[in-house]
Short mmCIF file of C-alpha atoms in Angstrom, two decimals:
data_model
loop_
_atom_site.label_atom_id
_atom_site.label_comp_id
_atom_site.label_asym_id
_atom_site.label_seq_id
_atom_site.Cartn_x
_atom_site.Cartn_y
_atom_site.Cartn_z
CA MET I 10 76.74 112.89 78.03
CA ARG I 11 77.41 114.31 74.65
CA THR I 12 77.31 112.31 71.22
CA PRO I 13 80.76 111.83 69.95
CA SER I 14 81.66 112.63 66.27
CA SER I 15 80.12 110.31 63.62
CA GLN I 16 83.35 110.39 61.92
CA VAL I 17 84.96 108.72 64.53
CA ARG I 18 84.74 104.79 64.37
CA ILE I 19 83.96 103.32 67.64
CA VAL I 20 83.27 99.83 67.90
CA PRO I 21 82.01 98.18 71.30
CA PRO I 22 84.46 95.76 72.29
CA ASP I 23 83.28 92.08 71.92
CA LEU I 24 84.86 90.52 75.46
CA ARG I 25 84.15 87.16 74.85
CA ILE I 26 85.29 83.47 73.30
CA ALA I 27 83.86 84.00 70.02
CA ASP I 28 82.37 80.61 68.45
CA GLY I 29 82.07 81.76 64.78
CA THR I 30 84.02 79.68 62.65
CA GLY I 31 86.58 82.26 61.29
CA ALA I 32 87.30 83.18 64.89
CA SER I 33 87.89 79.81 66.18
CA VAL I 34 90.23 79.21 62.79
CA PHE I 35 92.16 82.26 63.88
CA ARG I 36 92.42 81.77 67.63
CA VAL I 37 94.10 78.49 67.13
CA ALA I 38 96.25 79.58 64.67
CA ALA I 39 97.24 82.66 66.90
CA ASN I 40 97.60 80.08 70.18
CA ARG I 41 99.58 77.08 68.45
CA GLY I 42 100.60 78.45 64.82
CA PRO I 43 102.49 77.30 62.69
CA ILE I 44 100.05 74.72 62.48
CA SER I 45 98.33 72.28 59.67
CA ARG I 46 94.57 72.82 58.37
CA ASP I 47 94.05 69.21 59.41
CA VAL I 48 95.16 69.98 62.81
CA ILE I 49 92.72 73.16 63.05
CA ALA I 50 89.80 71.16 62.10
CA LYS I 51 90.72 68.79 64.61
CA THR I 52 91.14 71.12 67.09
CA THR I 53 87.78 73.35 66.14
CA GLY I 54 85.51 70.49 65.11
CA ALA I 55 84.96 72.08 61.89
CA SER I 56 85.36 70.39 58.69
CA ILE I 57 88.50 70.64 56.76
CA ALA I 58 86.37 71.95 54.11
CA THR I 59 85.16 74.67 56.08
CA VAL I 60 88.43 75.07 57.48
CA ASN I 61 90.18 75.47 54.13
CA ARG I 62 87.69 78.13 53.06
CA GLN I 63 88.64 79.97 56.21
CA VAL I 64 92.29 79.82 55.97
CA THR I 65 91.83 80.96 52.37
CA ALA I 66 89.86 84.01 53.25
CA LEU I 67 92.18 84.64 56.44
CA LEU I 68 95.56 84.42 54.04
CA THR I 69 94.19 86.79 51.18
CA ALA I 70 93.03 89.49 54.63
CA GLY I 71 96.88 89.32 55.16
CA LEU I 72 95.79 87.75 58.58
CA LEU I 73 97.57 84.51 58.36
CA ARG I 74 100.98 83.39 56.38
CA GLU I 75 101.76 80.22 54.77
CA ARG I 76 105.16 78.41 56.17
CA ALA I 77 106.21 76.08 53.35
CA ASP I 78 109.54 75.91 55.01
CA LEU I 79 107.85 74.11 57.88
CA ALA I 80 105.91 71.74 55.68
CA GLU I 81 106.45 67.66 56.00
CA SER I 82 108.79 65.83 53.69
CA GLY I 83 106.62 64.36 50.66
CA ALA I 84 103.63 66.46 51.61
CA ILE I 85 101.45 66.88 48.74
CA GLY I 86 99.14 69.97 48.40
CA ARG I 87 98.73 73.61 49.82
CA PRO I 88 96.52 72.07 53.03
CA ARG I 89 99.57 70.23 54.17
CA VAL I 90 101.42 73.65 54.40
CA PRO I 91 101.48 74.89 57.84
CA VAL I 92 99.80 78.37 58.56
CA GLU I 93 100.41 81.01 61.29
CA VAL I 94 99.37 84.54 62.17
CA ASP I 95 101.21 87.21 60.38
CA HIS I 96 102.49 88.24 63.44
CA GLU I 97 105.10 90.73 61.70
CA ARG I 98 102.85 93.02 59.23
CA TYR I 99 100.40 94.58 61.88
CA LEU I 100 100.11 95.98 65.28
CA THR I 101 97.46 97.25 67.75
CA VAL I 102 97.56 99.86 70.24
CA GLY I 103 96.48 99.50 73.84
CA ILE I 104 95.89 102.46 76.62
CA HIS I 105 95.20 101.71 80.00
CA ILE I 106 94.48 104.96 81.65
CA GLY I 107 95.01 104.86 85.51
CA ALA I 108 94.37 107.15 87.93
CA VAL I 109 98.20 107.77 88.45
CA THR I 110 99.83 106.31 85.60
CA THR I 111 98.53 105.75 81.74
CA GLY I 112 100.16 102.38 80.69
CA ILE I 113 100.71 102.20 76.42
CA VAL I 114 101.24 98.95 74.81
CA VAL I 115 102.03 97.78 71.28
CA SER I 116 100.66 94.23 70.50
CA ASP I 117 101.10 91.82 67.66
CA LEU I 118 97.96 89.98 66.19
CA ARG I 119 98.90 86.95 68.49
CA GLY I 120 98.30 88.92 71.44
CA ARG I 121 102.00 89.40 72.51
CA ILE I 122 103.20 92.92 73.86
CA ILE I 123 106.23 93.84 71.59
CA GLY I 124 106.63 97.25 73.47
CA ALA I 125 105.05 99.11 76.59
CA VAL I 126 106.03 102.40 78.46
CA GLU I 127 104.09 104.12 81.16
CA VAL I 128 103.56 107.83 81.73
CA PRO I 129 101.77 109.98 84.26
CA THR I 130 98.24 110.50 83.74
CA PRO I 131 97.84 114.20 82.98
CA ALA I 132 95.86 116.09 85.45
CA GLY I 133 93.43 119.06 84.51
CA ASP I 134 91.12 119.46 81.63
CA GLN I 135 89.95 116.24 80.52
CA ASN I 136 90.12 116.88 76.78
CA ILE I 137 93.88 118.04 77.02
CA ALA I 138 94.80 115.26 78.98
CA LEU I 139 93.22 112.77 76.35
CA ALA I 140 94.71 115.03 73.62
CA SER I 141 98.37 114.71 75.52
CA ILE I 142 97.74 110.59 76.29
CA THR I 143 96.98 110.35 72.45
CA ALA I 144 100.03 112.33 71.49
CA SER I 145 102.25 109.87 73.47
CA ALA I 146 100.51 106.86 72.51
CA LYS I 147 100.96 107.97 68.65
CA ALA I 148 104.58 108.76 69.20
CA PHE I 149 105.17 105.26 71.02
CA ALA I 150 103.76 103.25 68.20
CA ALA I 151 105.33 105.10 65.52
CA ARG I 152 108.65 103.46 66.57
CA TRP I 153 107.27 100.28 64.65
CA HIS I 154 107.01 102.04 61.54
CA ARG I 155 107.04 99.45 59.23
CA ARG I 156 103.90 97.55 60.81
CA THR I 157 100.40 98.60 59.92
CA PRO I 158 98.52 99.68 62.69
CA LEU I 159 94.92 98.14 62.72
CA TRP I 160 93.22 99.26 65.93
CA VAL I 161 93.26 100.92 69.19
CA GLY I 162 91.93 99.91 72.51
CA VAL I 163 91.53 102.15 75.67
CA ALA I 164 90.57 100.62 79.34
CA LEU I 165 90.04 102.91 82.20
CA GLY I 166 88.22 102.94 85.54
CA GLY I 167 85.15 104.45 86.34
CA ARG I 168 81.81 104.24 84.02
CA VAL I 169 82.17 103.68 80.54
CA ASP I 170 80.10 103.64 77.67
CA SER I 171 81.64 101.44 75.02
CA VAL I 172 79.02 102.22 72.30
CA THR I 173 79.68 106.18 72.53
CA GLY I 174 82.96 105.85 73.85
CA LEU I 175 82.33 108.40 76.62
CA ALA I 176 83.49 107.81 80.17
CA ASP I 177 83.07 109.30 83.67
CA HIS I 178 86.23 108.86 85.96
CA PRO I 179 85.35 110.53 89.32
CA ARG I 180 89.08 110.05 90.38
CA LEU I 181 90.39 111.95 87.24
CA GLY I 182 87.35 114.43 87.78
CA TRP I 183 86.22 113.50 84.36
CA SER I 184 82.47 113.40 83.50
CA GLY I 185 81.51 112.37 79.86
CA ALA I 186 84.90 112.61 78.81
CA ARG I 187 85.35 112.21 74.89
CA VAL I 188 87.63 108.85 75.06
CA GLY I 189 86.73 107.33 72.08
CA ALA I 190 86.46 110.75 69.89
CA VAL I 191 89.56 112.08 71.20
CA VAL I 192 91.72 109.17 71.03
CA GLY I 193 90.21 107.50 67.87
CA GLY I 194 90.13 110.40 65.96
CA GLY I 195 93.47 111.34 66.97
CA PHE I 196 94.60 107.77 65.54
CA GLY I 197 92.09 107.84 62.59
CA LEU I 198 91.50 104.40 63.68
CA PRO I 199 88.74 102.10 64.59
CA ILE I 200 88.49 102.44 68.46
CA SER I 201 87.30 100.36 71.45
CA VAL I 202 86.81 101.61 74.92
CA SER I 203 86.02 99.54 77.64
CA ALA I 204 85.79 99.23 81.82
CA HIS I 205 89.35 97.86 82.92
CA VAL I 206 88.47 95.32 85.15
CA GLU I 207 86.02 94.14 82.23
CA ALA I 208 88.85 94.23 80.15
CA MET I 209 91.27 92.23 82.69
CA ALA I 210 88.46 89.61 82.96
CA ALA I 211 88.56 89.15 78.94
CA SER I 212 92.20 88.84 78.94
CA GLU I 213 92.47 85.99 81.34
CA LEU I 214 89.79 84.32 78.54
CA LEU I 215 91.69 85.53 75.46
CA LEU I 216 95.26 86.22 76.21
CA THR I 217 96.23 83.52 78.84
CA PRO I 218 99.57 81.37 77.26
CA ASP I 219 97.41 78.54 76.70
CA ARG I 220 94.21 79.85 75.35
CA ASP I 221 92.91 76.01 74.20
CA ALA I 222 92.88 75.31 77.69
CA VAL I 223 90.68 77.91 78.87
CA ASP I 224 87.24 76.62 80.04
CA PRO I 225 84.86 78.64 78.88
CA LYS I 226 81.79 77.25 80.59
CA GLY I 227 80.56 78.27 83.97
CA THR I 228 81.42 81.48 85.82
CA SER I 229 84.37 83.51 87.11
CA LEU I 230 84.79 86.45 89.33
CA TYR I 231 87.71 88.67 88.62
CA PHE I 232 88.49 91.12 91.28
CA TYR I 233 90.94 93.99 91.01
CA ALA I 234 92.75 96.00 93.40
CA ARG I 235 95.43 98.80 93.10
CA GLU I 236 94.74 102.49 93.05
CA THR I 237 90.99 101.52 92.47
CA VAL I 238 88.81 98.44 93.31
CA GLY I 239 86.29 96.47 91.07
CA VAL I 240 84.78 93.68 89.85
CA ALA I 241 84.09 91.75 86.81
CA LEU I 242 81.96 88.45 86.00
CA THR I 243 82.10 85.98 83.48
CA PHE I 244 79.48 83.54 82.11
CA ASP I 245 80.18 80.91 79.84
CA GLY I 246 83.18 82.33 78.07
CA LYS I 247 81.86 85.89 77.88
CA VAL I 248 82.47 89.00 79.98
CA HIS I 249 79.55 90.55 81.81
CA THR I 250 79.10 94.22 80.27
CA PRO I 251 76.13 96.00 81.74
CA THR I 252 74.31 98.42 79.58
CA GLY I 253 74.60 101.39 82.20
CA GLY I 254 78.44 100.56 82.84
CA PRO I 255 80.10 98.38 85.43
CA GLY I 256 79.05 98.25 88.95
CA SER I 257 80.92 99.47 91.92
CA ILE I 258 82.23 97.96 94.99
CA SER I 259 84.51 101.06 95.78
CA HIS I 260 82.35 102.01 98.98
CA LEU I 261 81.52 98.33 100.44
CA PRO I 262 82.15 99.01 104.12
CA THR I 263 84.96 97.52 105.69
CA GLY I 264 85.04 98.18 109.18
CA SER I 265 87.96 100.73 109.14
CA SER I 266 88.31 104.19 110.22
CA ALA I 267 89.54 105.48 107.00
CA GLY I 268 87.99 108.61 105.86
CA CYS I 269 86.40 108.85 102.08
CA THR I 270 85.58 111.29 99.76
CA CYS I 271 81.85 110.39 99.86
CA GLY I 272 81.69 111.40 103.63
CA ALA I 273 81.45 108.02 105.02
CA VAL I 274 84.24 105.78 107.09
CA GLY I 275 85.64 102.58 106.02
CA CYS I 276 84.88 102.59 102.56
CA LEU I 277 86.86 99.63 100.56
CA GLU I 278 88.53 101.75 97.98
CA ALA I 279 89.57 104.46 100.97
CA THR I 280 90.79 101.67 102.87
CA VAL I 281 93.00 99.35 100.47
CA SER I 282 94.00 101.69 97.25
CA ASP I 283 97.60 102.31 96.95
CA ARG I 284 97.21 106.09 98.04
CA ALA I 285 95.19 104.98 101.20
CA VAL I 286 97.98 102.95 102.35
CA ALA I 287 100.67 105.35 101.55
CA LEU I 288 99.01 107.76 103.37
CA ARG I 289 98.18 105.84 106.45
CA ALA I 290 101.80 105.16 106.34
CA ARG I 291 102.75 108.55 106.31
CA ALA I 292 100.38 109.26 109.10
CA GLU I 293 101.62 106.42 111.59
CA GLY I 294 105.55 107.50 110.83
CA ILE I 295 106.22 104.33 108.83
CA LEU I 296 107.58 106.52 106.06
CA GLY I 297 110.68 108.11 106.94
CA ASP I 298 111.63 111.84 106.34
CA GLY I 299 113.75 110.52 103.26
CA ASP I 300 110.76 108.34 101.91
CA GLU I 301 108.54 109.60 99.14
CA THR I 302 104.54 108.91 100.41
CA THR I 303 103.97 106.29 97.42
CA VAL I 304 103.10 102.64 97.98
CA GLN I 305 106.22 101.90 96.33
CA SER I 306 108.06 103.15 99.33
CA VAL I 307 106.08 100.92 101.56
CA TYR I 308 106.70 97.66 99.80
CA ARG I 309 110.74 98.98 99.89
CA LEU I 310 110.65 99.21 103.36
CA ALA I 311 108.50 95.74 103.89
CA ARG I 312 110.82 93.66 101.92
CA ALA I 313 114.04 95.30 103.70
CA GLY I 314 112.19 94.03 107.03
CA SER I 315 110.14 96.78 108.40
CA ALA I 316 107.72 95.10 110.64
CA PRO I 317 105.49 98.31 110.39
CA ALA I 318 105.40 98.34 106.89
CA HIS I 319 104.90 94.56 106.64
CA ASP I 320 102.20 94.64 109.21
CA LEU I 321 100.16 97.08 107.21
CA LEU I 322 100.34 95.38 104.27
CA VAL I 323 99.33 92.28 105.85
CA GLU I 324 96.12 94.50 107.19
CA ARG I 325 95.66 95.64 103.57
CA ALA I 326 95.58 91.71 102.37
CA THR I 327 93.08 90.60 105.43
CA VAL I 328 90.44 93.36 104.14
CA LEU I 329 90.92 92.17 100.73
CA GLY I 330 90.74 88.59 101.61
CA ARG I 331 87.55 88.95 103.56
CA THR I 332 85.60 91.31 100.87
CA VAL I 333 86.47 88.67 98.32
CA GLY I 334 85.05 86.12 100.28
CA MET I 335 81.76 88.04 100.76
CA LEU I 336 81.37 88.66 97.08
CA ARG I 337 82.31 85.17 96.43
CA ASP I 338 79.57 83.82 98.93
CA LEU I 339 77.16 86.49 97.11
CA PHE I 340 77.84 85.48 93.77
CA ASN I 341 78.58 81.50 94.17
CA PRO I 342 81.11 81.65 90.87
CA ASP I 343 83.01 78.44 89.56
CA ARG I 344 86.28 80.52 89.64
CA VAL I 345 87.72 83.51 91.49
CA ILE I 346 90.64 85.65 90.03
CA LEU I 347 92.42 88.06 91.56
CA GLY I 348 94.36 91.02 89.88
CA GLY I 349 96.29 93.94 90.58
CA GLN I 350 99.41 94.99 92.35
CA ALA I 351 97.55 95.14 95.80
CA PHE I 352 97.91 91.17 95.11
CA THR I 353 101.12 90.53 93.21
CA GLU I 354 103.74 93.38 94.45
CA TYR I 355 104.01 91.93 97.57
CA PRO I 356 103.84 88.09 97.70
CA ALA I 357 104.44 88.01 101.56
CA ALA I 358 101.02 89.35 101.99
CA VAL I 359 99.18 86.80 99.64
CA PRO I 360 98.78 83.96 102.35
CA HIS I 361 96.74 86.62 104.61
CA VAL I 362 94.57 87.14 101.61
CA ALA I 363 93.93 83.30 101.37
CA ASN I 364 93.17 82.75 105.14
CA ALA I 365 91.07 85.67 105.33
CA PHE I 366 89.00 84.67 102.22
CA ALA I 367 88.87 80.95 104.05
CA ARG I 368 87.75 82.46 107.24
CA SER I 369 84.82 84.64 105.70
CA SER I 370 83.44 82.49 102.82
CA THR I 371 80.94 79.71 104.00
CA LEU I 372 81.04 77.98 101.00
CA PRO I 373 83.15 74.79 99.65
CA ARG I 374 86.36 75.95 98.36
CA LYS I 375 86.22 76.31 94.77
CA ASP I 376 89.26 77.19 92.20
CA ILE I 377 90.71 80.65 93.37
CA ARG I 378 93.89 82.17 92.00
CA ILE I 379 96.20 84.92 91.52
CA THR I 380 96.25 86.12 87.50
CA GLY I 381 99.07 84.78 85.87
CA PHE I 382 99.59 88.22 84.22
CA GLY I 383 101.53 89.33 87.44
CA ASN I 384 101.99 93.17 87.53
CA ARG I 385 101.04 93.55 83.58
CA VAL I 386 97.28 92.92 84.24
CA GLN I 387 96.76 96.77 82.71
CA ALA I 388 98.59 96.00 79.70
CA HIS I 389 97.04 93.19 78.70
CA ALA I 390 93.86 94.81 79.81
CA ALA I 391 94.49 97.33 77.06
CA GLY I 392 95.82 94.96 74.75
CA VAL I 393 92.99 92.68 74.97
CA VAL I 394 90.38 95.64 74.12
CA SER I 395 92.53 96.25 70.97
CA LEU I 396 92.45 92.95 69.95
CA SER I 397 88.66 91.62 70.75
CA SER I 398 86.84 92.62 67.36
CA LEU I 399 89.88 91.08 65.67
CA TYR I 400 89.47 87.84 67.67
CA SER I 401 85.63 87.96 67.52
CA ASP I 402 85.29 88.35 63.67
CA PRO I 403 88.96 88.69 61.96
CA LEU I 404 87.57 89.36 58.49
CA ALA I 405 84.84 92.13 59.52
CA ALA I 406 87.30 93.75 61.78
CA MET I 407 89.70 94.04 58.80
CA ARG I 408 87.01 95.52 56.71
CA ARG I 409 86.38 98.03 59.56
CA ALA I 410 90.41 98.72 59.79
CA ALA I 411 90.28 99.62 56.11
CA GLY I 412 87.16 101.76 56.07
#
């Protein structure tokens, strides 16, 4: 892999619940604000003096703002004035590069998506494709011209080197793609690049609506399935990011007859991916002459009462449930989270995922659930990569952004 330009500010994402005081104060303000300093102190366990120092620094940096209009009647002194994250001054840009579509999101500093759009992922030369994605993202973010952009985050499949911002994406034909250099250089902002399933796991830690209720202790297994498949592990509030990039479950054997690009038969991704399901529906005559060869066409037919389409989706759900059960027994995590449209787009198949999981897992039942982000897991994955440095060390991130 080539070394990216030294002029580009590539910062590895920090996919964890940070325990520093500044990060804790900022996180509470983002989740609960407007909030008083004494409540922040009780929530974080820090002294009121420490909280006051952190709040003052975050106010000076423009990350927090005071809400004197919400101060309790008769309250004396600024410590009684509630503070909140200034969610109107800044934005971050998140990009999820998928095998078929690329999602672009603009987020405020509370982690709320204020705008999103999808474009087809460009085919062909990887540098031209990345330049095109960057141009689309810049044009979209420019709609919020009164906000100052601070950071760019990119999440994508394949193997990602978050230090150099380089990526290999076999489905797109990318090898050593200069994701950080091209996108970060195009924006002129700090950029973080992450494997997308790891980013999805991080969004469960950092962007859930009630972040204070997230239990960082223990282990979680995040399983994703849509056009690609993947897993990520979380240990005590930190997403595991292997130095050599994420592992792969794409070629796990399923026992199906689906042919794979690797030359084998029955590989997981070749069996359950959206493309595989659509091609099989076409081959078996489930899709009619007027239907596009897409998984959306299969979903539409199943919702309309087509038994063959429903059975095909149930078969995929069964394979997925069995695979999750096998991985659950292998890693024995405290929690299992399922994400991706293969789980969320057709709810009628979900019970079959659960049944196959129960039959294949030999361990006592623990916490297993489908992500609360529904069909927007990719958007939140991109968003959390763009926000992770701010959530990890907000003051240091602001210094980098000003750099």
